[in-house]
CSV table of C-alpha atoms and ligand atoms in Angstrom, one decimal:
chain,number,residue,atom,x,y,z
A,1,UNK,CA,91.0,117.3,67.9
A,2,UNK,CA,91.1,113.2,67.6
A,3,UNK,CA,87.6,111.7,67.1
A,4,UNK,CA,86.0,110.0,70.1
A,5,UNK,CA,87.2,106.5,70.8
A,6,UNK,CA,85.3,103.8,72.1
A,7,UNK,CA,87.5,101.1,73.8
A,8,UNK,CA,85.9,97.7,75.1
A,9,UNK,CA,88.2,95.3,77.2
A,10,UNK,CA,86.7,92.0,78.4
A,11,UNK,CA,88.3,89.5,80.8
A,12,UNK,CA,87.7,86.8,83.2
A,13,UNK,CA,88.0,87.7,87.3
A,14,UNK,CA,91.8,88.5,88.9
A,15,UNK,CA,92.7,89.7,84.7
A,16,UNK,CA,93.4,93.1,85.9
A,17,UNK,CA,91.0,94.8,83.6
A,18,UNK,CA,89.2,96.8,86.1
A,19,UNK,CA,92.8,98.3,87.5
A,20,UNK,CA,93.7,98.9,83.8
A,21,UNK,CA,90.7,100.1,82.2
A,22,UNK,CA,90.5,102.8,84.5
A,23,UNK,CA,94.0,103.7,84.6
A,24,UNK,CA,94.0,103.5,80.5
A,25,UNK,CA,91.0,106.0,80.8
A,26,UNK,CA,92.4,108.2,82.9
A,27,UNK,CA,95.8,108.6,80.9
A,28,UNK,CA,93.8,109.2,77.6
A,29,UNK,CA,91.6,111.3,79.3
A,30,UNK,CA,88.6,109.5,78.5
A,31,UNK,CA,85.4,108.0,80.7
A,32,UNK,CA,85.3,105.0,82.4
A,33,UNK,CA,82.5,102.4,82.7
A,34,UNK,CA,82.7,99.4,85.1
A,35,UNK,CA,79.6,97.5,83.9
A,36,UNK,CA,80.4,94.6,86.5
A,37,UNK,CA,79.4,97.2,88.8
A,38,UNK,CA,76.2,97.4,87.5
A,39,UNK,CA,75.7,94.1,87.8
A,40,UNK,CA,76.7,94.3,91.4
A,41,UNK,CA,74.5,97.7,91.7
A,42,UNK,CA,71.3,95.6,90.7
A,43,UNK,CA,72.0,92.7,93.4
A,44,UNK,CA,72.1,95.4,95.9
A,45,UNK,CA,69.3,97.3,94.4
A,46,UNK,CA,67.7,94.0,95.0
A,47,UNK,CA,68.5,92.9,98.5
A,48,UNK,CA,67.5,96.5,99.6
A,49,UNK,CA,63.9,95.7,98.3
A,50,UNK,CA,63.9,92.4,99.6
A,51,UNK,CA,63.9,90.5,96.2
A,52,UNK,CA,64.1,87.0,96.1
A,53,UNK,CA,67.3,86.2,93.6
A,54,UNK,CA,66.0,83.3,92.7
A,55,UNK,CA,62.6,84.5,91.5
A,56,UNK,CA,64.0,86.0,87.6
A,57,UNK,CA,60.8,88.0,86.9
A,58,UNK,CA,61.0,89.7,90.4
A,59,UNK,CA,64.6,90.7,89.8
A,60,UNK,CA,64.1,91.8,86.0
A,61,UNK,CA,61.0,94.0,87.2
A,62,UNK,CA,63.1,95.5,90.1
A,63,UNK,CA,66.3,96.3,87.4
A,64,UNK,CA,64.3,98.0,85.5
A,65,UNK,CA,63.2,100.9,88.0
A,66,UNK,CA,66.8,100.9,89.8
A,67,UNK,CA,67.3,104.4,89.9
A,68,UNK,CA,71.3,104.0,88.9
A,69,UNK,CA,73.5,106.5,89.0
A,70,UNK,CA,77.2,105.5,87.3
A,71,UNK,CA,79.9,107.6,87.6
A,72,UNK,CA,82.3,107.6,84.5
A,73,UNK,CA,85.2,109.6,86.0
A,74,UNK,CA,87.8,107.3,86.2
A,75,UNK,CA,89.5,109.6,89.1
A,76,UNK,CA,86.4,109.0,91.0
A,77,UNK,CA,84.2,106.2,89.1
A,78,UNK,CA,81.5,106.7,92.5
A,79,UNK,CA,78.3,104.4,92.0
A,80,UNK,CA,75.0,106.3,93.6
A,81,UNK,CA,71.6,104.3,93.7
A,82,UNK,CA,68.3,105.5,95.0
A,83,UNK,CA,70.8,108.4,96.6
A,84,UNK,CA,72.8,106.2,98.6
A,85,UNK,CA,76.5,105.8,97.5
A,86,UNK,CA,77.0,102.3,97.3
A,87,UNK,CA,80.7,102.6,95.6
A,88,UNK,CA,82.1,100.1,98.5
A,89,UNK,CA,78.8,98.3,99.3
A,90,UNK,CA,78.9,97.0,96.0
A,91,UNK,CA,82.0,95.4,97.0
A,92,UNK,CA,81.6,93.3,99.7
A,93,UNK,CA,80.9,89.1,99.8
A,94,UNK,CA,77.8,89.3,100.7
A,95,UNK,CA,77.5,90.9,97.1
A,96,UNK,CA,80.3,89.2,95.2
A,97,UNK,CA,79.0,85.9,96.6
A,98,UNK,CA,75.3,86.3,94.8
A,99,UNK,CA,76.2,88.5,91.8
A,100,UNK,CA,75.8,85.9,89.2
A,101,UNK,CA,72.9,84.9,89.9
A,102,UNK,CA,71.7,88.2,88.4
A,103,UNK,CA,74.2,88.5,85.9
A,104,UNK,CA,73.1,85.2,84.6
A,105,UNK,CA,69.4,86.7,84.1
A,106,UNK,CA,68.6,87.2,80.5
A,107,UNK,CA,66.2,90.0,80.8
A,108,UNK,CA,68.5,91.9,83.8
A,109,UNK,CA,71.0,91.6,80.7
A,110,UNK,CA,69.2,92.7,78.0
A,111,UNK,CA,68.2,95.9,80.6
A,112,UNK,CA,71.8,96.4,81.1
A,113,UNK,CA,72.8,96.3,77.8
A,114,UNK,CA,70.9,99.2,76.6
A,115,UNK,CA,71.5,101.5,79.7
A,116,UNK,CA,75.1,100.1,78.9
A,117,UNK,CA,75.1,101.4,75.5
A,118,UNK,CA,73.3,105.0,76.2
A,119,UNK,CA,76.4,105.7,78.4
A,120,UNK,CA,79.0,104.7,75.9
A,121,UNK,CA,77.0,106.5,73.4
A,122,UNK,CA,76.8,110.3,75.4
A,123,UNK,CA,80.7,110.1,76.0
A,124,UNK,CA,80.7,110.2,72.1
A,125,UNK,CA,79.2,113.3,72.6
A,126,UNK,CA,80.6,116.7,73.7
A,127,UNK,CA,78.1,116.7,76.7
A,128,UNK,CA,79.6,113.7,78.5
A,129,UNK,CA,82.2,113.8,81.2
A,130,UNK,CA,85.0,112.8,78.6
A,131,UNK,CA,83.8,116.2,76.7
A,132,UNK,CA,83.0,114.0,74.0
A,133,UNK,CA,87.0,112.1,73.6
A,134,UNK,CA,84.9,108.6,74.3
A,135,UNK,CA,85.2,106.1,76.6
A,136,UNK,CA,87.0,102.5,78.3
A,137,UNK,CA,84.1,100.6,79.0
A,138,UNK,CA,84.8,97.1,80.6
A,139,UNK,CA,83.1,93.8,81.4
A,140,UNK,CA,82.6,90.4,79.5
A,141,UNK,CA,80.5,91.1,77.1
A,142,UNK,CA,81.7,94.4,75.7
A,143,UNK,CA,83.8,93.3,73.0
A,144,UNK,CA,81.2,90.8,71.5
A,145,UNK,CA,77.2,92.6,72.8
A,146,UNK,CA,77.2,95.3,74.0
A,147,UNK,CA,80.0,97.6,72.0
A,148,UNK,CA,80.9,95.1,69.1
A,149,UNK,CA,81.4,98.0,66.8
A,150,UNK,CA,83.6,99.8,69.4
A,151,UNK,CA,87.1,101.5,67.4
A,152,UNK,CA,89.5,98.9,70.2
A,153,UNK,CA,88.0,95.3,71.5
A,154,UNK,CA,90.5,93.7,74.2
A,155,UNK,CA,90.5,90.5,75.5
A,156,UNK,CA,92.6,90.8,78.8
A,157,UNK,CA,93.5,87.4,79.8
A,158,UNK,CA,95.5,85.6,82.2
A,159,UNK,CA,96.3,81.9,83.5
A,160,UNK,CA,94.6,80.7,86.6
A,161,UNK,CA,97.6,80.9,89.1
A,162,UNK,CA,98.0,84.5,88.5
A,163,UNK,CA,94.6,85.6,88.5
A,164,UNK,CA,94.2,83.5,92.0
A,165,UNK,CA,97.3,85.6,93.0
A,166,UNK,CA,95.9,88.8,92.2
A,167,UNK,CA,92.8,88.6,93.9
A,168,UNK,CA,94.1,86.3,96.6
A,169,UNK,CA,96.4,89.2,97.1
A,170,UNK,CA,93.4,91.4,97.2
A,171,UNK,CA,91.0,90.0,99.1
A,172,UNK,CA,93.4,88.9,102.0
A,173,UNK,CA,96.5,90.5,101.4
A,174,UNK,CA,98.5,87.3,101.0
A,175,UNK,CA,99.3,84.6,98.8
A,176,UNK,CA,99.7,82.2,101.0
A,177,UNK,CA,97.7,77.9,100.7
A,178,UNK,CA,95.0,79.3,102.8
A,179,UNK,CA,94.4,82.5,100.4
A,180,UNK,CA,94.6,80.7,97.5
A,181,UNK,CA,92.4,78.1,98.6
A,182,UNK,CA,89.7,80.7,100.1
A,183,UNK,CA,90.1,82.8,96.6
A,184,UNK,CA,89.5,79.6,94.6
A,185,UNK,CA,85.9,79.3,94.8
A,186,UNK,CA,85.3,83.0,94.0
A,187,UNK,CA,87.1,83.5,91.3
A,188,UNK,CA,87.5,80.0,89.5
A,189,UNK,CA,83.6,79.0,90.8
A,190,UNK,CA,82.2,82.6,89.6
A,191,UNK,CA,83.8,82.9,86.3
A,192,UNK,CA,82.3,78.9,85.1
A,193,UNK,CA,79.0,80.4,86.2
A,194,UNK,CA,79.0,83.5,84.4
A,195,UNK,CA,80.6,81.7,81.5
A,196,UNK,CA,77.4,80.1,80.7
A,197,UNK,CA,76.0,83.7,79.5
A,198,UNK,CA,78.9,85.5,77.9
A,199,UNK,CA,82.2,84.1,75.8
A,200,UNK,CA,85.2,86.0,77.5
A,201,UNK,CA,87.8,83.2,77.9
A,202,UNK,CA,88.0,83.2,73.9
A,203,UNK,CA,88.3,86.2,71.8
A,204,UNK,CA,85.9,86.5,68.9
A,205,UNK,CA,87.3,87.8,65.7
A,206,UNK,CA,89.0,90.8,65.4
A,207,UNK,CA,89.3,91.4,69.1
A,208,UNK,CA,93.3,91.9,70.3
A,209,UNK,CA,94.2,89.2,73.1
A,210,UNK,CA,96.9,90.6,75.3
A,211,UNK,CA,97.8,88.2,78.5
A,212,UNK,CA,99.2,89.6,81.6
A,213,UNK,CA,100.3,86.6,83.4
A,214,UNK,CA,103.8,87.1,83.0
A,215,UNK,CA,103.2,91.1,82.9
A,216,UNK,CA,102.9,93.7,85.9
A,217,UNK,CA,100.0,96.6,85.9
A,218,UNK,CA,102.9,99.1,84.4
A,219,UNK,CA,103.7,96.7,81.6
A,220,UNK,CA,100.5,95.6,80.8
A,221,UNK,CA,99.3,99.1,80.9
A,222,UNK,CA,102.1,100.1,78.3
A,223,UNK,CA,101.2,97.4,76.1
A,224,UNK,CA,97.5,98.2,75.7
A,225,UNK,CA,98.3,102.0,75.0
A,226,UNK,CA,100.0,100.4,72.1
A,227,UNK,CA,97.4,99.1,70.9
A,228,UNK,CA,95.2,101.9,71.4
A,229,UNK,CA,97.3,104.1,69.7
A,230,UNK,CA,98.2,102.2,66.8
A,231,UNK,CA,94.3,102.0,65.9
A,232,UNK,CA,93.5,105.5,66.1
A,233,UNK,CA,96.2,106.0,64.1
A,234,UNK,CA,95.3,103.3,61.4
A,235,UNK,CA,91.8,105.5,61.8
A,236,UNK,CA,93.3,108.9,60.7
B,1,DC,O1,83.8,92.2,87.1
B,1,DC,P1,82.9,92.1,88.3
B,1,DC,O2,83.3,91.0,89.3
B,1,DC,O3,82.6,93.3,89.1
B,1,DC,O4,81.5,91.6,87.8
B,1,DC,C1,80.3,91.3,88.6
B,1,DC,C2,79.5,90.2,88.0
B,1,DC,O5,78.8,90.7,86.8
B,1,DC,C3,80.2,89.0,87.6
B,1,DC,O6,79.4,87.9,88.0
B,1,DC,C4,80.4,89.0,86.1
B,1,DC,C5,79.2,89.8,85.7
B,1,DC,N1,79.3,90.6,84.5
B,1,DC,C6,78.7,90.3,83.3
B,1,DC,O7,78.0,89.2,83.3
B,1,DC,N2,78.8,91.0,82.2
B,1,DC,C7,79.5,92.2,82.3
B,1,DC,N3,79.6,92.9,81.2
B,1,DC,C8,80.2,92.5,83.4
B,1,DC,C9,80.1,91.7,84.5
């Protein structure tokens, strides 16, 4: 039996980390955590109580009571809160379009971060979904706050055309002027906003930079399971 493993992947919006961190997890057989989701979780959380974004003390004090549920199997990574599943909820404009404003919140973050941590921390254990193999957590600040110590740190990067590509191909199903131009503002616009909280264009020290932009999900998948492997085996 291999000793848990703890992989953190950061990345900027239309990188492809949430596609590979779960498909990484699932191959490995270990949990997933999408802790953008959480983010996303507590601007619906919220909106449901009728909670002012702008008013940081409000939204901090609602956080903390959000009765989350995340679900870490990367076959079914289902988001519950207060009982409702909010898995596609969570998904929509009306959330991606306000997310930041609580993801920019210092004390939402510092919240997060431990509840973050917690759940990394019981897939270490034989308890946990993984049975205790570990975990793929993703975000922005994995790598560098939240699982600094984790046994692989990721950066996934890629340049601006093809992340606008991605998610233009996403969100509308096209790349054509108009997608581009309609995906521009979420992804470029969001990314320079949450930028001012966390570092994930850069990778800090130690942390393995892999960039996609000239790589499909297949490829870049292969070459992260590289990397994976090669530092549990540098562990044994
Ligand atoms: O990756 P995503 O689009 O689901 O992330 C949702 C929001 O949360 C986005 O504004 C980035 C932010 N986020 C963050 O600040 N820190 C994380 N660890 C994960 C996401």
């Amino acid at each position: 039996m291999t000793a848990p493993v703890t992989v953190a992947i950061d990345g900027p919006s239309g990188s492809g980390k949430s596609t590979i961190s779960r498909r990484l997890a699932a191959a490995e057989g270990l949990a997933y955590l999408d802790t953008g989701a959480m983010y996303r979780a507590a601007t619906w959380w919220c909106r449901r109580r009728g909670v002012e974004l702008t008013d940081a003390a409000a939204v901090a004090a609602a956080t903390e009571v959000m009765p989350l549920d995340m679900g870490v199997d990367p076959g079914d990574p289902t988001i519950t809160c207060d009982g409702v599943d909010i898995t596609a909820a969570i998904r929509l404009s009306e959330i991606s379009s306000v997310v930041s404003a609580v993801a920019t919140n210092l004390d939402v973050r510092a919240q997060l971060r431990e509840r973050q941590r917690a759940i990394i921390a019981a897939e270490r254990r034989p308890g946990g979904h993984s049975g205790g193999r570990g975990i793929v957590a993703e975000g922005r600040d994995i790598t560098t706050v939240v699982a600094p110590d984790a046994d692989v740190r990721i950066l996934l990067t890629a340049d601006e055309a093809a992340r606008l590509a991605r998610r233009a191909r996403e969100l509308h199903g096209t790349v054509d002027d108009r997608a581009i131009a309609a995906t521009r503002d979420e992804v470029v616009g969001r990314d320079a906003q949450d930028s001012t909280v966390s570092t994930f264009l850069t990778a800090a020290d130690g942390v393995v930079t892999i960039d996609s932009s000239a790589l499909d999900i297949d490829q870049t998948l292969a070459v992260v399971r590289r990397v994976v492997a090669q530092a549990r085996q540098e562990e044994q």
